[in-house]
PDB file of C-alpha atoms in Angstrom:
ATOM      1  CA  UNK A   1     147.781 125.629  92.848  1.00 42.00           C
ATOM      2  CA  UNK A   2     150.940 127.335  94.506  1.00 42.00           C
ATOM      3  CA  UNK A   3     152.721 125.990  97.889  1.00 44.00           C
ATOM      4  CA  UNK A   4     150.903 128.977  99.585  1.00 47.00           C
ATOM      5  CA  UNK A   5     147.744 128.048  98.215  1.00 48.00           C
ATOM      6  CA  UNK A   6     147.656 124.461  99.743  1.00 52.00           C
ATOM      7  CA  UNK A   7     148.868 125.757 102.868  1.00 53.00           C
ATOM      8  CA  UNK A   8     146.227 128.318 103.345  1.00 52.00           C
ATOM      9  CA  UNK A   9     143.432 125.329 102.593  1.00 57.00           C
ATOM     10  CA  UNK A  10     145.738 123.131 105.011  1.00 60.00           C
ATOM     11  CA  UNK A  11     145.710 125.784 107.925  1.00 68.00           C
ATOM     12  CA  UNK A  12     142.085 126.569 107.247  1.00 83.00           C
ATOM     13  CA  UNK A  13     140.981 122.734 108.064  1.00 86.00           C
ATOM     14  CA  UNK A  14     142.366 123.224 111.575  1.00 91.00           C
ATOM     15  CA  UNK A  15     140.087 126.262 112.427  1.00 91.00           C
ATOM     16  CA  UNK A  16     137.530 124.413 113.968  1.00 91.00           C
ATOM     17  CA  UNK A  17     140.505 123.386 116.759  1.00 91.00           C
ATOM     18  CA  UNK A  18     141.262 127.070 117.618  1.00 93.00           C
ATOM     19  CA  UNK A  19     140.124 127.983 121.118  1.00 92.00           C
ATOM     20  CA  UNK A  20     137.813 131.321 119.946  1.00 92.00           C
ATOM     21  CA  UNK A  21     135.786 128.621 117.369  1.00 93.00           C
ATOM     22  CA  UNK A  22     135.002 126.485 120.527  1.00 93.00           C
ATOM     23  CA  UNK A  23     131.322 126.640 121.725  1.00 91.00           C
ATOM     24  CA  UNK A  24     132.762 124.556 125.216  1.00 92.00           C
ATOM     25  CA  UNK A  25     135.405 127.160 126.416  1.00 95.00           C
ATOM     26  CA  UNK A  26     133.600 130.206 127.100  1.00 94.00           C
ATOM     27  CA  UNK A  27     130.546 127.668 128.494  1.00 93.00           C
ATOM     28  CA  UNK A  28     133.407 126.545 130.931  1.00 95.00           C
ATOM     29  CA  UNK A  29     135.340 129.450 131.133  1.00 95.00           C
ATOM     30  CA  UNK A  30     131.534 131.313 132.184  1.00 94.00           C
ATOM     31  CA  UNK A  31     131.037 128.388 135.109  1.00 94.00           C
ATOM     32  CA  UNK A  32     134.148 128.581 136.746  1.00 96.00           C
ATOM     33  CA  UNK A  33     134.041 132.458 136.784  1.00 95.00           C
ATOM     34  CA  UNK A  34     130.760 132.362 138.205  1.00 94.00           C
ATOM     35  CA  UNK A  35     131.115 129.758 140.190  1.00 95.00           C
ATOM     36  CA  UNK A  36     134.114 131.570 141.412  1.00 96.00           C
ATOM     37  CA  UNK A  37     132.135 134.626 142.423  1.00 95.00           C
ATOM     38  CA  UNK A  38     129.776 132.312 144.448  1.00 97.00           C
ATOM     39  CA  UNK A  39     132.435 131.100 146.844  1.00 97.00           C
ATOM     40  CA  UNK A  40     132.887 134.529 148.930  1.00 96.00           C
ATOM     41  CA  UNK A  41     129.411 134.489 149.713  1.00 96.00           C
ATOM     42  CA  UNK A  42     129.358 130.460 150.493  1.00 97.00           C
ATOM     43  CA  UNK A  43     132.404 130.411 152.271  1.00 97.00           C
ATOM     44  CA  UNK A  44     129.894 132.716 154.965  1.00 96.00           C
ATOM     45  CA  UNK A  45     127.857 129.587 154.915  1.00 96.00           C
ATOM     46  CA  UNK A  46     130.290 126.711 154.826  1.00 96.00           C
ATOM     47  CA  UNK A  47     129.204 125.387 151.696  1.00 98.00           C
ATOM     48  CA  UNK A  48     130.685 124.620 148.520  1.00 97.00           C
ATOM     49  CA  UNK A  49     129.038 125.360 144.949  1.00 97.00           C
ATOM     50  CA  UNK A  50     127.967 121.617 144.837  1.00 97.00           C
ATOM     51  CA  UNK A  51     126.489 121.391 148.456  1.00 98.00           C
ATOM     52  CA  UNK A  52     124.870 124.727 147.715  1.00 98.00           C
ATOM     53  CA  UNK A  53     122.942 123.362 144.639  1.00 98.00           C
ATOM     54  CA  UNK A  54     122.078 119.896 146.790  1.00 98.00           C
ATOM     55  CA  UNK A  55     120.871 122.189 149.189  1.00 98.00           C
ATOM     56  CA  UNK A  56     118.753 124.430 146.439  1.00 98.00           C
ATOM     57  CA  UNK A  57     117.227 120.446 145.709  1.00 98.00           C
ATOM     58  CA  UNK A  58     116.257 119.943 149.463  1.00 97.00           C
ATOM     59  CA  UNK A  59     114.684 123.337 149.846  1.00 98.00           C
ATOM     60  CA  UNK A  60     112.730 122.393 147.400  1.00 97.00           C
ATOM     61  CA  UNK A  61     111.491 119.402 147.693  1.00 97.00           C
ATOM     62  CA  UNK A  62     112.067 119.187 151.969  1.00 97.00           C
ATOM     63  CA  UNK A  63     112.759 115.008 150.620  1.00 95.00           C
ATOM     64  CA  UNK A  64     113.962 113.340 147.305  1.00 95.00           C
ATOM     65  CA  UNK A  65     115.682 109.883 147.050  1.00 92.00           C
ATOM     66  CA  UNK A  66     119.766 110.138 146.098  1.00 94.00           C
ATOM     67  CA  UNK A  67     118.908 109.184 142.083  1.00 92.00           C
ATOM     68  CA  UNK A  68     116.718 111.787 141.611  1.00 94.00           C
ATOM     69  CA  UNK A  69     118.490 114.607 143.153  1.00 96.00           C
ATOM     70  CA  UNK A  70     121.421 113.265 141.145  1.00 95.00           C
ATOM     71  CA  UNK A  71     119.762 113.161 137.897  1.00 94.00           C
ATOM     72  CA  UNK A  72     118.328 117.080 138.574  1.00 94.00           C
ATOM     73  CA  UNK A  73     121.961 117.977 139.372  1.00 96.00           C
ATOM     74  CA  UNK A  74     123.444 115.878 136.407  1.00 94.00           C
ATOM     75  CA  UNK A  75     125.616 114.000 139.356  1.00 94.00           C
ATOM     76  CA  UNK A  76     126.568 110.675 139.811  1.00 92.00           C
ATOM     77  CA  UNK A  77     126.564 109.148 142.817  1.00 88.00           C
ATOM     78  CA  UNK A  78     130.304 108.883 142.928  1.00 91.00           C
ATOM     79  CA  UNK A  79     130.268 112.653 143.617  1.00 93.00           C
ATOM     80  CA  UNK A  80     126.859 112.963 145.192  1.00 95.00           C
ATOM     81  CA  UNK A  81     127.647 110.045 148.130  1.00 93.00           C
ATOM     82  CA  UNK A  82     130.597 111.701 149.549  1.00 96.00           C
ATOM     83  CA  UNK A  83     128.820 115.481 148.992  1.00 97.00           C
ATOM     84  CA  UNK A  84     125.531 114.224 151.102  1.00 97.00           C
ATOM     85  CA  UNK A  85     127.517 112.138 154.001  1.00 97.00           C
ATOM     86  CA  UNK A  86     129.782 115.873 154.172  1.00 98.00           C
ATOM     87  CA  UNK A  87     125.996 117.326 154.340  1.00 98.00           C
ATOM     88  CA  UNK A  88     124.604 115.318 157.048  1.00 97.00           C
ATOM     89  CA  UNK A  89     127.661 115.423 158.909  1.00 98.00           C
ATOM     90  CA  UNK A  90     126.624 119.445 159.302  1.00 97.00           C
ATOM     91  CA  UNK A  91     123.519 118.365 160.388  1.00 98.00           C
ATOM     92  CA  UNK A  92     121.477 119.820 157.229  1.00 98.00           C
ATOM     93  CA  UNK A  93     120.320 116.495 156.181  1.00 97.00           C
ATOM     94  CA  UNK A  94     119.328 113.032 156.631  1.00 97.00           C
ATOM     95  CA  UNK A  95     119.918 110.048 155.038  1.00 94.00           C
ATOM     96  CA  UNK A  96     118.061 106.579 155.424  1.00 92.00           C
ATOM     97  CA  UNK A  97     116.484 103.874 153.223  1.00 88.00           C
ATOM     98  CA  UNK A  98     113.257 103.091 152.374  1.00 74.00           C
ATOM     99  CA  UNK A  99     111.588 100.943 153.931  1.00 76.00           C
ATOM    100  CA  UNK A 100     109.823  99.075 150.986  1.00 76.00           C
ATOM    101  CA  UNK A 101     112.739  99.247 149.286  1.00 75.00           C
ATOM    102  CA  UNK A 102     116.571  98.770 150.885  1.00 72.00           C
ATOM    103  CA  UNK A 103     118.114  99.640 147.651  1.00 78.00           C
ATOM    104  CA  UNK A 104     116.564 103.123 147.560  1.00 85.00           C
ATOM    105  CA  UNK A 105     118.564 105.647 149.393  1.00 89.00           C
ATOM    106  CA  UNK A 106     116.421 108.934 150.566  1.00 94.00           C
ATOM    107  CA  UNK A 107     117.625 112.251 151.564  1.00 96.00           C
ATOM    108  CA  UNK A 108     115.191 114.274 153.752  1.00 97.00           C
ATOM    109  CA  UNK A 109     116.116 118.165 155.070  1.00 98.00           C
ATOM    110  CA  UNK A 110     116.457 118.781 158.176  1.00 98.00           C
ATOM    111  CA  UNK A 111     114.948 121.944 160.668  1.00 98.00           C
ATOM    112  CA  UNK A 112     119.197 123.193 160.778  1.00 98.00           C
ATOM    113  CA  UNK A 113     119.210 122.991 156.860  1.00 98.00           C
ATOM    114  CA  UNK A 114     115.999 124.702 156.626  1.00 98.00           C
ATOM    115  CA  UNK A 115     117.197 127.174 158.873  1.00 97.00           C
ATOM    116  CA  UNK A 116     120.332 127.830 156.479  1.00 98.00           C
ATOM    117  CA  UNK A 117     117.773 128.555 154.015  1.00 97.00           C
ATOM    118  CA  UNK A 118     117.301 132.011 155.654  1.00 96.00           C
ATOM    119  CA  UNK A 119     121.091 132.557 155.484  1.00 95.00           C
ATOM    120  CA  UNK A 120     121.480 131.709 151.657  1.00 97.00           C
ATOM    121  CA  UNK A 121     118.383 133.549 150.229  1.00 96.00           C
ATOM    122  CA  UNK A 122     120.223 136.928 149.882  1.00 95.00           C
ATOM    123  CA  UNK A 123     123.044 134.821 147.264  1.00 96.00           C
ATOM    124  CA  UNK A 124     120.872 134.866 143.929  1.00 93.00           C
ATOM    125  CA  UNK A 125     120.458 138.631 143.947  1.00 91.00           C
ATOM    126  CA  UNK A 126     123.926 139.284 144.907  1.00 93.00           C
ATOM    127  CA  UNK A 127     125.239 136.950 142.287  1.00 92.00           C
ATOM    128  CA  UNK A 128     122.846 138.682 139.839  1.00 88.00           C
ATOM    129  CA  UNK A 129     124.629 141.960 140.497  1.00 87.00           C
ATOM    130  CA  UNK A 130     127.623 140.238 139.703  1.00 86.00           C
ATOM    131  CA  UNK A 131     126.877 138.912 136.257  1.00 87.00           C
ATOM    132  CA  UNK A 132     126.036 142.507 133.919  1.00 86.00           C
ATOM    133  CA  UNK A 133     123.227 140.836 132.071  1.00 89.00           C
ATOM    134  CA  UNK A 134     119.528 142.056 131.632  1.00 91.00           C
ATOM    135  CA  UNK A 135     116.921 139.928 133.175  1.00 90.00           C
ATOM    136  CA  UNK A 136     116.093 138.919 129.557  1.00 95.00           C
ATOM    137  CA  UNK A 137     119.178 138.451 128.246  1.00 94.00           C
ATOM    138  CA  UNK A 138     119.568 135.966 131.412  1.00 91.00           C
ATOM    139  CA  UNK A 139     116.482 134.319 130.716  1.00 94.00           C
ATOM    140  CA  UNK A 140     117.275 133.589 127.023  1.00 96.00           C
ATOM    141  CA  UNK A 141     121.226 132.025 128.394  1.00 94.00           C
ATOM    142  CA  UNK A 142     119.060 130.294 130.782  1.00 93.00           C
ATOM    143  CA  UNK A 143     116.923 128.551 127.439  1.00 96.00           C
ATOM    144  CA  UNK A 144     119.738 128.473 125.711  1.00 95.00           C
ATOM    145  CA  UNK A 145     121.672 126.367 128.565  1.00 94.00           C
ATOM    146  CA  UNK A 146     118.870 124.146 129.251  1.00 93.00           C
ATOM    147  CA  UNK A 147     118.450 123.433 125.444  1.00 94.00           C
ATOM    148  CA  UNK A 148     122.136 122.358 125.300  1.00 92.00           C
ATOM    149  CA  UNK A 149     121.644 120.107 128.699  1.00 91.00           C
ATOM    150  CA  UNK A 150     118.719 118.558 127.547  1.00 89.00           C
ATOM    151  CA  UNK A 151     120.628 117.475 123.932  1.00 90.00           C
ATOM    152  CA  UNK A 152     123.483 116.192 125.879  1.00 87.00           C
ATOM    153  CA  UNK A 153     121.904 114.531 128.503  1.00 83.00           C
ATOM    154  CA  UNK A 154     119.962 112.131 126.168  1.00 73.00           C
ATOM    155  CA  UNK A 155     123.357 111.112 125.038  1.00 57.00           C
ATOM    156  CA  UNK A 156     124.292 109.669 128.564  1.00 56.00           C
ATOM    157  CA  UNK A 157     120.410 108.657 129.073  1.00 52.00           C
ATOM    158  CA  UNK A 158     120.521 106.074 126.664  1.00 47.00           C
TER     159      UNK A 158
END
C-alpha cells in the first residue's frame, strides 16, 4: 500500500465527523430557522417560542400539573419554572398546589390566556406559508420527528 493509499483510508475514517454526514445539524439548523420565522409574529403577542408552546399545552388542556406539561414539551423544570412564573406574571395563567398533594404543582389557564388564544390562531397557517413543504411531505417530517423523539426520549426516561 502507497503513502497515498493509507491516507485516503485515514481521511475516509473521519467522514462520519464532517458537518453534511450529520443527521443533528440540519435537525438544528431547521429549528432555529423556523423558530426564527415564528418570532415576528410572537413578538405581536409578547411571547417567546417556549411560552408559545406552554401556551399551545394550556389551550389544550385549560389545566395540567408542571410535570406533565414538562414531559409533553420535553422541559425540565429548570426551564419550565422560570417560563410559567414569566406566564402568570402576564396574567395568562395560574399556578397553585394541590390540595391532596403539596408536592404537586398545577398550572390552570386563565379567561386573559384564553383570550390570547384568539390572537395566536392565525400563526400555524402563516408559519405554514413560510415553510415550502406539501401538507404530506409535512406530515411524513412530522412522523419522522416524532419517531426520532420517541427513540431519544427513552434514553433520558430510564
Amino acid at each position: 500500500m502507497t503513502t497515498e493509499g493509507k491516507k485516503g483510508k485515514l481521511d475516509g475514517r473521519y467522514d462520519c465527523l464532517k458537518l453534511e454526514n450529520q443527521l443533528c445539524f440540519p435537525l438544528y439548523a431547521c429549528s432555529k430557522e423556523v423558530i426564527r420565522k415564528y418570532k415576528p409574529l410572537l413578538d405581536r403577542l409578547d411571547l417567546t417560542y417556549t411560552q408559545y408552546i406552554a401556551m399551545m399545552v394550556l389551550w389544550d388542556k385549560k389545566h395540567t400539573n408542571v410535570k406533565e406539561m414538562g414531559k409533553a414539551l420535553f422541559l425540565d423544570s429548570g426551564t419550565l419554572t422560570p417560563l410559567l412564573k414569566k406566564l402568570e406574571q402576564k396574567g395568562y395563567l395560574e399556578r397553585h398546589r394541590m390540595e391532596t398533594d403539596e408536592r404537586n404543582l398545577m398550572v390552570s389557564i386563565t379567561k386573559k390566556g384564553m383570550d390570547l388564544r384568539e390572537e395566536a390562531v392565525k400563526i400555524p397557517e402563516q408559519i405554514g406559508s413560510c415553510i415550502c413543504l406539501k401538507s404530506e411531505e409535512a406530515m411524513q417530517l412530522y412522523e419522522l420527528l416524532y419517531k426520532v423523539l420517541s427513540a431519544t426520549s427513552k434514553d433520558t426516561d430510564e
